[in-house]
Short mmCIF file of C-alpha atoms in Angstrom, two decimals:
data_model
loop_
_atom_site.label_atom_id
_atom_site.label_comp_id
_atom_site.label_asym_id
_atom_site.label_seq_id
_atom_site.Cartn_x
_atom_site.Cartn_y
_atom_site.Cartn_z
CA MET A 1 -18.46 16.75 -3.20
CA HIS A 2 -21.53 15.19 -4.80
CA LEU A 3 -22.70 18.61 -6.04
CA VAL A 4 -19.30 19.40 -7.59
CA TRP A 5 -19.14 15.98 -9.23
CA ASN A 6 -22.63 16.33 -10.74
CA ASN A 7 -21.89 19.78 -12.13
CA THR A 8 -18.52 18.92 -13.67
CA ALA A 9 -17.70 15.35 -14.64
CA VAL A 10 -21.29 14.15 -14.97
CA LYS A 11 -22.26 16.96 -17.35
CA ILE A 12 -19.22 16.31 -19.53
CA VAL A 13 -19.93 12.58 -19.68
CA THR A 14 -23.60 13.07 -20.66
CA ILE A 15 -22.48 14.78 -23.86
CA VAL A 16 -20.99 11.47 -25.09
CA PRO A 17 -23.49 8.81 -26.34
CA GLU A 18 -23.93 6.12 -23.70
CA ARG A 19 -22.64 3.22 -25.80
CA MET A 20 -19.50 5.20 -26.59
CA ARG A 21 -18.66 6.29 -23.04
CA LEU A 22 -16.71 3.25 -21.94
CA PRO A 23 -14.55 2.96 -25.11
CA ALA A 24 -13.99 6.72 -25.09
CA SER A 25 -12.95 6.63 -21.44
CA ALA A 26 -10.48 3.81 -22.13
CA VAL A 27 -9.00 5.73 -25.07
CA VAL A 28 -8.64 8.88 -22.94
CA VAL A 29 -6.87 7.00 -20.14
CA ILE A 30 -4.52 5.23 -22.56
CA GLY A 31 -3.78 8.58 -24.21
CA VAL A 32 -3.04 10.19 -20.85
CA LEU A 33 -0.70 7.32 -19.93
CA LEU A 34 1.19 7.51 -23.23
CA ILE A 35 1.53 11.29 -23.26
CA GLY A 36 2.44 11.49 -19.59
CA ALA A 37 5.04 8.74 -19.97
CA PHE A 38 6.77 9.62 -23.22
CA ALA A 39 6.34 13.40 -23.67
CA SER A 40 9.01 14.37 -21.13
CA PRO A 41 12.72 14.44 -22.02
CA GLU A 42 14.87 11.39 -21.43
CA SER A 43 17.49 11.17 -18.70
CA ARG A 44 20.50 8.89 -18.39
CA ASP A 45 18.74 6.52 -16.03
CA ASN A 46 15.21 6.88 -17.41
CA THR A 47 15.07 6.51 -21.17
CA ARG A 48 11.90 6.02 -23.16
CA ASP A 49 12.91 2.38 -23.57
CA ASN A 50 12.86 1.99 -19.78
CA ARG A 51 9.47 3.68 -19.60
CA ALA A 52 8.13 1.37 -22.30
CA VAL A 53 9.14 -1.61 -20.15
CA SER A 54 7.26 -0.15 -17.16
CA LEU A 55 4.20 0.53 -19.33
CA PHE A 56 4.30 -3.03 -20.64
CA GLY A 57 4.55 -4.27 -17.05
CA LEU A 58 1.43 -2.28 -16.13
CA ALA A 59 -0.44 -3.78 -19.10
CA VAL A 60 0.65 -7.29 -18.11
CA ILE A 61 -0.64 -6.83 -14.54
CA ILE A 62 -4.04 -5.63 -15.80
CA PHE A 63 -4.22 -8.49 -18.33
CA VAL A 64 -3.35 -11.10 -15.68
CA MET A 65 -6.06 -9.79 -13.37
CA TRP A 66 -8.58 -9.83 -16.24
CA ALA A 67 -7.55 -13.32 -17.38
CA THR A 68 -7.84 -14.74 -13.86
CA SER A 69 -11.01 -12.81 -13.00
CA ARG A 70 -13.72 -14.75 -11.20
CA ASN A 71 -16.33 -13.39 -13.63
CA ARG A 72 -15.00 -11.42 -16.59
CA LYS A 73 -18.49 -10.58 -17.84
CA ALA A 74 -19.35 -8.88 -14.52
CA ILE A 75 -16.32 -6.55 -14.48
CA LYS A 76 -17.33 -2.89 -14.09
CA TRP A 77 -14.79 -1.26 -16.35
CA HIS A 78 -15.76 2.20 -15.12
CA THR A 79 -14.22 1.37 -11.73
CA VAL A 80 -11.05 0.00 -13.32
CA ILE A 81 -10.59 2.89 -15.76
CA VAL A 82 -11.20 5.64 -13.21
CA GLY A 83 -8.97 3.86 -10.67
CA MET A 84 -6.05 3.69 -13.09
CA LEU A 85 -6.58 7.32 -14.12
CA VAL A 86 -6.70 8.65 -10.54
CA GLN A 87 -3.62 6.60 -9.62
CA PHE A 88 -1.74 8.03 -12.61
CA ILE A 89 -2.83 11.62 -11.86
CA VAL A 90 -1.62 11.35 -8.25
CA ALA A 91 1.75 10.04 -9.46
CA LEU A 92 1.91 12.77 -12.11
CA PHE A 93 1.27 15.41 -9.46
CA VAL A 94 3.98 14.06 -7.15
CA LEU A 95 6.68 13.05 -9.64
CA ARG A 96 6.31 15.73 -12.32
CA SER A 97 5.12 18.91 -10.59
CA GLY A 98 7.05 21.13 -8.23
CA ALA A 99 3.95 21.77 -6.13
CA GLY A 100 3.27 18.05 -5.74
CA TYR A 101 6.86 17.33 -4.78
CA ASP A 102 6.88 20.19 -2.26
CA ILE A 103 3.56 19.14 -0.66
CA PHE A 104 4.56 15.52 -0.21
CA SER A 105 8.04 16.58 0.89
CA PHE A 106 6.43 18.79 3.56
CA VAL A 107 4.25 15.91 4.79
CA SER A 108 7.30 13.65 4.79
CA GLU A 109 9.23 16.14 6.92
CA LEU A 110 6.33 16.29 9.39
CA ALA A 111 6.51 12.50 9.67
CA ARG A 112 10.24 12.72 10.27
CA ASP A 113 9.67 15.30 13.00
CA LEU A 114 7.54 12.74 14.83
CA LEU A 115 10.66 10.61 15.15
CA GLY A 116 12.37 13.38 17.07
CA PHE A 117 9.53 13.58 19.59
CA ALA A 118 9.63 9.82 20.07
CA ASP A 119 13.40 10.05 20.56
CA GLN A 120 12.81 12.46 23.46
CA GLY A 121 10.72 9.81 25.19
CA THR A 122 13.36 7.16 24.53
CA SER A 123 16.07 9.46 25.90
CA PHE A 124 14.08 10.00 29.10
CA LEU A 125 13.59 6.26 29.62
CA THR A 126 17.21 5.37 28.81
CA SER A 127 19.83 8.01 28.01
CA PRO A 128 20.31 10.68 25.30
CA ASP A 129 22.89 8.48 23.60
CA ILE A 130 20.56 5.50 23.02
CA PRO A 131 18.46 6.95 20.13
CA LYS A 132 21.71 7.80 18.33
CA LEU A 133 22.61 4.11 18.12
CA GLY A 134 20.23 3.66 15.19
CA TRP A 135 19.04 0.27 16.42
CA PHE A 136 15.65 -0.86 15.16
CA LEU A 137 14.51 -1.55 18.73
CA VAL A 138 15.18 1.98 20.01
CA SER A 139 14.76 4.14 16.91
CA VAL A 140 11.81 2.60 15.04
CA LEU A 141 9.51 0.95 17.58
CA PRO A 142 9.20 3.99 19.92
CA ALA A 143 8.08 6.07 16.92
CA VAL A 144 5.43 3.44 16.13
CA ILE A 145 4.08 3.54 19.71
CA PHE A 146 3.91 7.34 19.77
CA PHE A 147 2.27 7.58 16.35
CA VAL A 148 -0.46 5.05 17.20
CA ALA A 149 -1.24 6.97 20.40
CA LEU A 150 -1.49 10.20 18.38
CA VAL A 151 -3.80 8.54 15.84
CA GLN A 152 -6.14 7.37 18.60
CA LEU A 153 -6.26 10.92 19.97
CA LEU A 154 -7.12 12.32 16.53
CA TYR A 155 -9.77 9.64 16.19
CA TYR A 156 -11.35 10.65 19.51
CA TRP A 157 -11.47 14.29 18.38
CA GLY A 158 -13.12 13.25 15.09
CA THR A 159 -10.33 14.68 12.93
CA LEU A 160 -9.36 11.34 11.44
CA GLN A 161 -12.94 10.36 10.61
CA TRP A 162 -13.44 13.71 8.85
CA LEU A 163 -10.34 13.20 6.70
CA ILE A 164 -11.21 9.59 5.88
CA GLN A 165 -14.79 10.58 5.03
CA LYS A 166 -13.59 13.16 2.49
CA PHE A 167 -11.34 10.63 0.77
CA ALA A 168 -14.04 7.97 0.86
CA VAL A 169 -16.77 10.18 -0.62
CA PHE A 170 -14.56 11.05 -3.59
CA PHE A 171 -13.83 7.42 -4.44
CA PHE A 172 -17.42 6.42 -3.66
CA TRP A 173 -18.88 8.77 -6.26
CA SER A 174 -16.10 8.68 -8.86
CA MET A 175 -15.45 4.92 -8.93
CA ARG A 176 -18.97 3.64 -8.18
CA VAL A 177 -18.03 1.32 -5.34
CA SER A 178 -20.05 0.61 -2.21
CA GLY A 179 -19.78 2.86 0.82
CA ALA A 180 -18.09 0.16 2.92
CA GLU A 181 -15.42 -0.42 0.26
CA ALA A 182 -14.74 3.31 -0.10
CA VAL A 183 -14.35 3.83 3.65
CA VAL A 184 -11.94 0.91 4.13
CA ALA A 185 -9.87 1.80 1.04
CA ALA A 186 -9.57 5.43 2.16
CA ALA A 187 -8.77 4.50 5.77
CA SER A 188 -6.15 1.78 5.17
CA PRO A 189 -3.19 4.14 4.50
CA PHE A 190 -3.97 6.10 7.67
CA ILE A 191 -4.79 3.51 10.34
CA GLY A 192 -3.86 0.11 8.89
CA GLN A 193 -5.56 -3.05 7.73
CA GLY A 194 -7.07 -4.24 10.99
CA GLU A 195 -8.24 -0.86 12.29
CA SER A 196 -9.76 0.18 8.93
CA ALA A 197 -12.04 -2.86 9.00
CA MET A 198 -13.18 -1.82 12.47
CA LEU A 199 -14.61 1.38 10.93
CA ILE A 200 -17.31 -0.67 9.21
CA LYS A 201 -17.75 -3.24 11.99
CA PRO A 202 -21.60 -3.15 11.89
CA PHE A 203 -21.53 -4.02 8.17
CA VAL A 204 -18.82 -6.72 8.06
CA ALA A 205 -21.23 -9.59 8.72
CA HIS A 206 -23.34 -8.43 5.76
CA LEU A 207 -20.60 -7.72 3.21
CA THR A 208 -20.79 -9.48 -0.15
CA GLN A 209 -17.99 -11.79 -1.27
CA ALA A 210 -16.60 -9.07 -3.55
CA GLU A 211 -16.69 -6.52 -0.72
CA LEU A 212 -14.82 -8.86 1.63
CA HIS A 213 -12.23 -9.37 -1.10
CA GLN A 214 -11.90 -5.61 -1.53
CA VAL A 215 -11.60 -4.95 2.21
CA MET A 216 -8.67 -7.39 2.46
CA CYS A 217 -7.12 -6.21 -0.82
CA SER A 218 -7.03 -2.61 0.43
CA GLY A 219 -5.22 -3.74 3.57
CA PHE A 220 -2.62 -5.69 1.60
CA ALA A 221 -2.07 -2.93 -0.99
CA THR A 222 -0.81 -0.24 1.38
CA ILE A 223 0.88 0.36 4.73
CA ALA A 224 -0.42 1.87 7.95
CA GLY A 225 0.65 5.31 9.12
CA SER A 226 2.54 3.78 12.04
CA VAL A 227 4.57 1.59 9.69
CA LEU A 228 5.11 4.56 7.37
CA VAL A 229 6.84 6.38 10.23
CA ALA A 230 8.91 3.28 10.93
CA TYR A 231 10.07 3.01 7.32
CA ILE A 232 11.03 6.70 7.29
CA ALA A 233 13.05 6.00 10.43
CA LEU A 234 14.95 3.39 8.43
CA GLY A 235 15.89 6.11 5.93
CA VAL A 236 13.41 5.21 3.17
CA ASN A 237 12.27 8.15 1.03
CA GLY A 238 9.19 9.70 2.61
CA GLN A 239 7.73 11.34 -0.50
CA ALA A 240 7.67 8.03 -2.36
CA LEU A 241 6.11 6.21 0.59
CA ILE A 242 3.35 8.78 1.18
CA SER A 243 2.46 9.11 -2.51
CA SER A 244 2.40 5.32 -2.84
CA CYS A 245 -0.07 5.14 0.06
CA VAL A 246 -2.43 7.57 -1.67
CA MET A 247 -2.03 5.84 -5.05
CA SER A 248 -2.90 2.51 -3.44
CA ILE A 249 -6.47 3.64 -2.70
CA PRO A 250 -7.73 3.75 -6.33
CA ALA A 251 -5.31 0.96 -7.34
CA SER A 252 -6.70 -1.53 -4.81
CA LEU A 253 -10.29 -0.72 -5.80
CA ALA A 254 -9.52 -1.16 -9.51
CA ILE A 255 -7.46 -4.35 -9.23
CA SER A 256 -9.82 -6.01 -6.75
CA LYS A 257 -12.81 -5.32 -8.99
CA LEU A 258 -10.91 -6.86 -11.88
CA ARG A 259 -10.08 -9.99 -9.91
CA TYR A 260 -13.37 -10.35 -8.04
CA PRO A 261 -16.17 -8.23 -9.58
CA GLU A 262 -19.40 -7.55 -7.73
CA THR A 263 -22.32 -9.84 -8.59
CA GLU A 264 -24.53 -9.33 -5.50
CA GLU A 265 -26.57 -6.51 -4.00
CA THR A 266 -24.53 -4.56 -1.45
CA LEU A 267 -25.96 -3.19 1.79
CA THR A 268 -24.08 0.14 1.57
CA THR A 269 -24.85 0.93 -2.08
CA GLY A 270 -25.64 4.62 -2.40
CA ARG A 271 -24.34 5.70 1.02
CA CYS A 272 -20.91 6.35 2.49
CA VAL A 273 -20.91 6.51 6.28
CA ILE A 274 -18.57 5.75 9.19
CA PRO A 275 -20.72 4.37 12.03
CA ASP A 276 -20.05 5.56 15.59
CA ASP A 277 -18.39 3.01 17.85
CA ASP A 278 -19.87 3.98 21.21
CA GLU A 279 -18.91 0.60 22.71
CA HIS A 280 -15.17 1.37 22.58
CA ARG A 281 -15.31 5.17 22.77
CA ALA A 282 -12.83 6.75 25.17
CA ALA A 283 -14.09 8.81 28.12
CA ASN A 284 -11.85 11.79 27.31
CA SER A 285 -8.71 12.80 25.43
CA LEU A 286 -6.36 11.43 28.09
CA HIS A 287 -8.18 8.09 28.02
CA ALA A 288 -7.94 8.00 24.22
CA PHE A 289 -4.21 8.79 24.29
CA ALA A 290 -3.55 6.14 26.96
CA ASN A 291 -5.53 3.56 24.96
CA GLY A 292 -3.49 4.51 21.91
CA ALA A 293 -0.23 4.08 23.80
CA TRP A 294 -1.30 0.59 24.88
CA LEU A 295 -2.39 -0.27 21.32
CA GLY A 296 0.91 1.09 20.00
CA LEU A 297 2.80 -1.10 22.46
CA LYS A 298 0.91 -4.15 21.21
CA ILE A 299 1.56 -3.23 17.57
CA ALA A 300 5.27 -2.62 18.26
CA GLY A 301 5.43 -5.94 20.12
CA MET A 302 3.77 -7.71 17.20
CA ILE A 303 6.26 -6.16 14.78
CA LEU A 304 9.17 -7.16 17.02
CA ALA A 305 7.98 -10.73 17.56
CA THR A 306 7.04 -11.23 13.90
CA LEU A 307 10.40 -10.01 12.65
CA LEU A 308 12.30 -12.13 15.15
CA CYS A 309 10.38 -15.33 14.42
CA ILE A 310 10.15 -14.95 10.63
CA ILE A 311 13.82 -14.08 10.19
CA ALA A 312 14.86 -16.91 12.53
CA PHE A 313 12.61 -19.39 10.71
CA LEU A 314 13.93 -18.36 7.30
CA GLY A 315 17.45 -18.65 8.67
CA LEU A 316 16.64 -22.22 9.65
CA ALA A 317 15.15 -22.90 6.21
CA ASN A 318 18.18 -21.38 4.49
CA GLY A 319 20.49 -23.50 6.62
CA LEU A 320 18.68 -26.67 5.55
CA LEU A 321 18.61 -25.58 1.89
CA THR A 322 22.31 -24.69 1.95
CA TRP A 323 23.14 -28.09 3.42
CA TRP A 324 21.03 -29.79 0.73
CA GLY A 325 22.64 -27.57 -1.92
CA ARG A 326 26.09 -28.72 -0.87
CA TYR A 327 24.90 -32.30 -1.15
CA LEU A 328 23.70 -31.54 -4.70
CA ASN A 329 26.83 -29.47 -5.43
CA ILE A 330 24.87 -26.19 -5.66
CA ASN A 331 27.26 -23.85 -3.87
CA ASP A 332 27.82 -20.80 -6.08
CA PRO A 333 25.71 -18.96 -5.08
CA PRO A 334 24.44 -20.93 -2.06
CA LEU A 335 20.95 -22.40 -2.33
CA THR A 336 18.61 -20.20 -0.24
CA ILE A 337 14.95 -19.21 -0.22
CA GLU A 338 15.95 -15.74 -1.40
CA LEU A 339 17.71 -17.27 -4.42
CA ILE A 340 14.72 -19.45 -5.30
CA VAL A 341 12.16 -16.67 -4.91
CA GLY A 342 14.47 -14.29 -6.76
CA TYR A 343 14.44 -16.51 -9.84
CA ILE A 344 10.67 -17.02 -9.58
CA CYS A 345 10.10 -13.26 -9.35
CA TYR A 346 12.65 -12.37 -12.01
CA PRO A 347 9.98 -11.68 -14.71
CA ILE A 348 8.18 -9.27 -12.35
CA ALA A 349 11.44 -7.55 -11.47
CA PHE A 350 12.26 -7.20 -15.16
CA LEU A 351 8.89 -5.60 -15.90
CA LEU A 352 9.34 -3.14 -13.03
CA GLY A 353 12.98 -2.42 -13.86
CA VAL A 354 14.53 -3.49 -10.54
CA PRO A 355 16.80 -6.40 -9.58
CA ARG A 356 15.18 -9.66 -8.49
CA ASN A 357 14.59 -9.83 -4.76
CA GLY A 358 13.26 -12.49 -2.39
CA ASP A 359 12.88 -10.32 0.73
CA LEU A 360 9.10 -9.96 0.39
CA LEU A 361 8.78 -13.50 1.66
CA LYS A 362 10.02 -12.21 5.00
CA ASN A 363 8.25 -8.87 5.10
CA GLU A 364 8.74 -5.29 3.97
CA PHE A 365 10.71 -4.25 7.07
CA VAL A 366 13.46 -6.69 6.11
CA ALA A 367 13.30 -5.70 2.46
CA TYR A 368 13.56 -1.95 3.17
CA THR A 369 16.36 -2.52 5.68
CA ASN A 370 18.34 -4.48 3.09
CA LEU A 371 17.59 -1.85 0.44
CA GLN A 372 19.09 0.80 2.72
CA THR A 373 22.02 -1.10 4.24
CA ASP A 374 22.93 -4.20 2.22
CA PRO A 375 26.12 -3.63 0.16
CA ALA A 376 24.55 -5.71 -2.63
CA TYR A 377 22.15 -2.80 -3.29
CA ALA A 378 24.70 0.00 -2.89
CA ASP A 379 25.13 0.39 -6.66
CA LEU A 380 21.41 0.30 -7.39
CA SER A 381 20.49 3.21 -9.67
CA PRO A 382 18.25 5.96 -8.24
CA ARG A 383 15.45 4.96 -10.65
CA SER A 384 15.58 1.32 -9.63
CA ARG A 385 15.73 2.28 -5.95
CA LEU A 386 12.66 4.50 -6.33
CA ILE A 387 10.69 1.80 -8.16
CA ALA A 388 11.68 -0.72 -5.49
CA THR A 389 10.47 1.69 -2.81
CA TYR A 390 7.05 1.84 -4.46
CA ALA A 391 6.95 -1.91 -5.08
CA LEU A 392 7.61 -2.73 -1.42
CA CYS A 393 5.10 -0.23 0.00
CA GLY A 394 2.39 -2.71 1.01
CA PHE A 395 1.38 -5.37 3.52
CA ALA A 396 1.27 -8.27 1.03
CA ASN A 397 3.17 -10.80 3.13
CA LEU A 398 2.41 -13.97 5.05
CA GLY A 399 2.35 -12.24 8.44
CA SER A 400 -0.28 -9.75 7.28
CA LEU A 401 -2.31 -12.60 5.81
CA GLY A 402 -2.76 -14.03 9.29
CA THR A 403 -3.58 -10.59 10.69
CA GLN A 404 -6.34 -10.00 8.12
CA ILE A 405 -7.93 -13.39 8.69
CA GLY A 406 -7.75 -13.00 12.46
CA VAL A 407 -9.21 -9.47 12.60
CA LEU A 408 -12.11 -10.07 10.21
CA SER A 409 -12.94 -13.43 11.79
CA GLN A 410 -13.11 -11.77 15.20
CA ILE A 411 -15.32 -8.94 13.94
CA ALA A 412 -17.74 -11.33 12.20
CA PRO A 413 -17.21 -14.94 13.36
CA GLY A 414 -19.84 -16.19 10.92
CA ARG A 415 -17.74 -15.00 7.96
CA GLY A 416 -14.53 -16.78 8.97
CA ALA A 417 -14.82 -19.40 6.22
CA ASP A 418 -15.46 -16.73 3.55
CA VAL A 419 -12.50 -14.67 4.77
CA SER A 420 -10.14 -17.67 4.66
CA ARG A 421 -11.40 -18.65 1.21
CA LEU A 422 -10.81 -15.17 -0.24
CA ALA A 423 -7.59 -14.29 1.59
CA ILE A 424 -5.02 -15.67 -0.89
CA SER A 425 -6.76 -14.04 -3.86
CA ALA A 426 -6.90 -10.73 -1.98
CA LEU A 427 -3.21 -11.05 -1.04
CA ILE A 428 -2.21 -11.49 -4.69
CA ALA A 429 -4.48 -8.65 -5.80
CA GLY A 430 -3.05 -6.38 -3.09
CA ALA A 431 0.53 -7.18 -4.12
CA LEU A 432 -0.26 -6.47 -7.78
CA SER A 433 -1.99 -3.21 -6.79
CA THR A 434 1.27 -2.10 -5.19
CA LEU A 435 3.22 -3.16 -8.27
CA THR A 436 1.01 -0.99 -10.49
CA SER A 437 2.14 2.02 -8.44
CA ALA A 438 5.75 0.94 -9.02
CA SER A 439 5.15 0.63 -12.76
CA ILE A 440 3.57 4.08 -12.92
CA ALA A 441 6.47 5.54 -10.93
CA GLY A 442 8.81 4.02 -13.52
CA LEU A 443 6.77 5.71 -16.25
CA LEU A 444 6.81 9.18 -14.76
CA VAL A 445 9.93 9.81 -12.70
CA THR A 446 12.48 12.06 -14.41
CA ASP A 447 14.50 13.58 -11.56
CA GLN A 448 14.91 10.28 -9.76
CA ALA A 449 17.98 11.48 -7.82
CA ALA A 450 15.72 13.89 -5.90
CA TYR A 451 13.92 10.88 -4.40
CA PHE A 452 17.09 9.07 -3.39
CA THR A 453 17.70 8.88 0.34
CA PRO A 454 21.23 7.78 1.23
CA PRO A 455 21.34 4.61 3.34
CA ASN A 456 20.77 5.31 7.01
CA GLY A 457 20.23 8.94 6.14
CA SER A 458 17.83 9.46 8.95
CA SER A 459 18.90 6.96 11.46
CA GLY A 460 20.09 8.06 14.90
#
């Protein structure tokens, strides 16, 4: 990868005078965005006016991150520019090319096939009729358990590390980030926010403030493979989810470096490695698969308990707000947290081109479930539904905030204070990274009906 990079991109860049490289790169990226967005024909649901709104939304997100940056003078614009360009190219490949659509559709179908295998296990434990009920408990959580077990088996064989290493090396050399940041960013869509940090466990105690911010931002900006399978089980479009996961890698690196640029010397500068974890290595494949099943059970239990408690707590809060609203004569519509957050997030929804929505306060499982089943979203246009799918494809919620703090504090107890101090900033940066993918999807999608999955299309 390094050899290819040095003999292609590096040679082209050296032709341009050094002081002109950054402005020229910015002009090229802006040109690519404009041509890619506006050159294609209009459709009924995706006019050039709509695309202009999405482009403006993308510009606003970048400006907000720059304006609130911890150190604007230290921003490495190379990382930001390349990150935005790679994110756009991935979206262009998926949303505008037949080959890209077919590849991601194929991967999506493979993920859907996993649900069938999990259903066989559920049928054995219960009855063949149970998986057909479409209940979250029996259709989604078994798929999560099976997928996590499979991931642990692939990790024992070294397949997963090989794939992550290839992704990480590309972003390491192209975006000029540290090796630790590249590994975590590349791993987050595959194994999740907590497990990706475990890949660099020996380095966590020595990460700089900016690297810690980036590690958490990558976790918030995307979803784990196990959750991806769960969302597909809910009937959410697989191509959009998978492409959003890939787009989140450069997006999280770019947005995090805007918000919290590097000002210290990093330990993994110039090298991109995944250390061996001999302490927790399985004895054989069966041991690895059994460990994965147990880990999957814990993850499924965490999902179940989190959903139950958060939804119940918000129900309590909505009950109190509704009672207070009646006292203040606010009854139409009833005063709820969703209503309040919906109005607060209305400017963001406008810039993305989707209706206001307060479900992110709960978490993405609730939001995707409502998107698929709630009659209020039944008339949502295919373009708006697709943009919403991209916008929700992340872990930027309060439950994940606690998970990030807990995992990193356990890995490096001496960094607990730093992790807690940076967590909110990383959460916001991760959420905005996901929104940039939604904005780019709004720029590029033309055949949005092809990405529309009817509600409950894959349930049962």
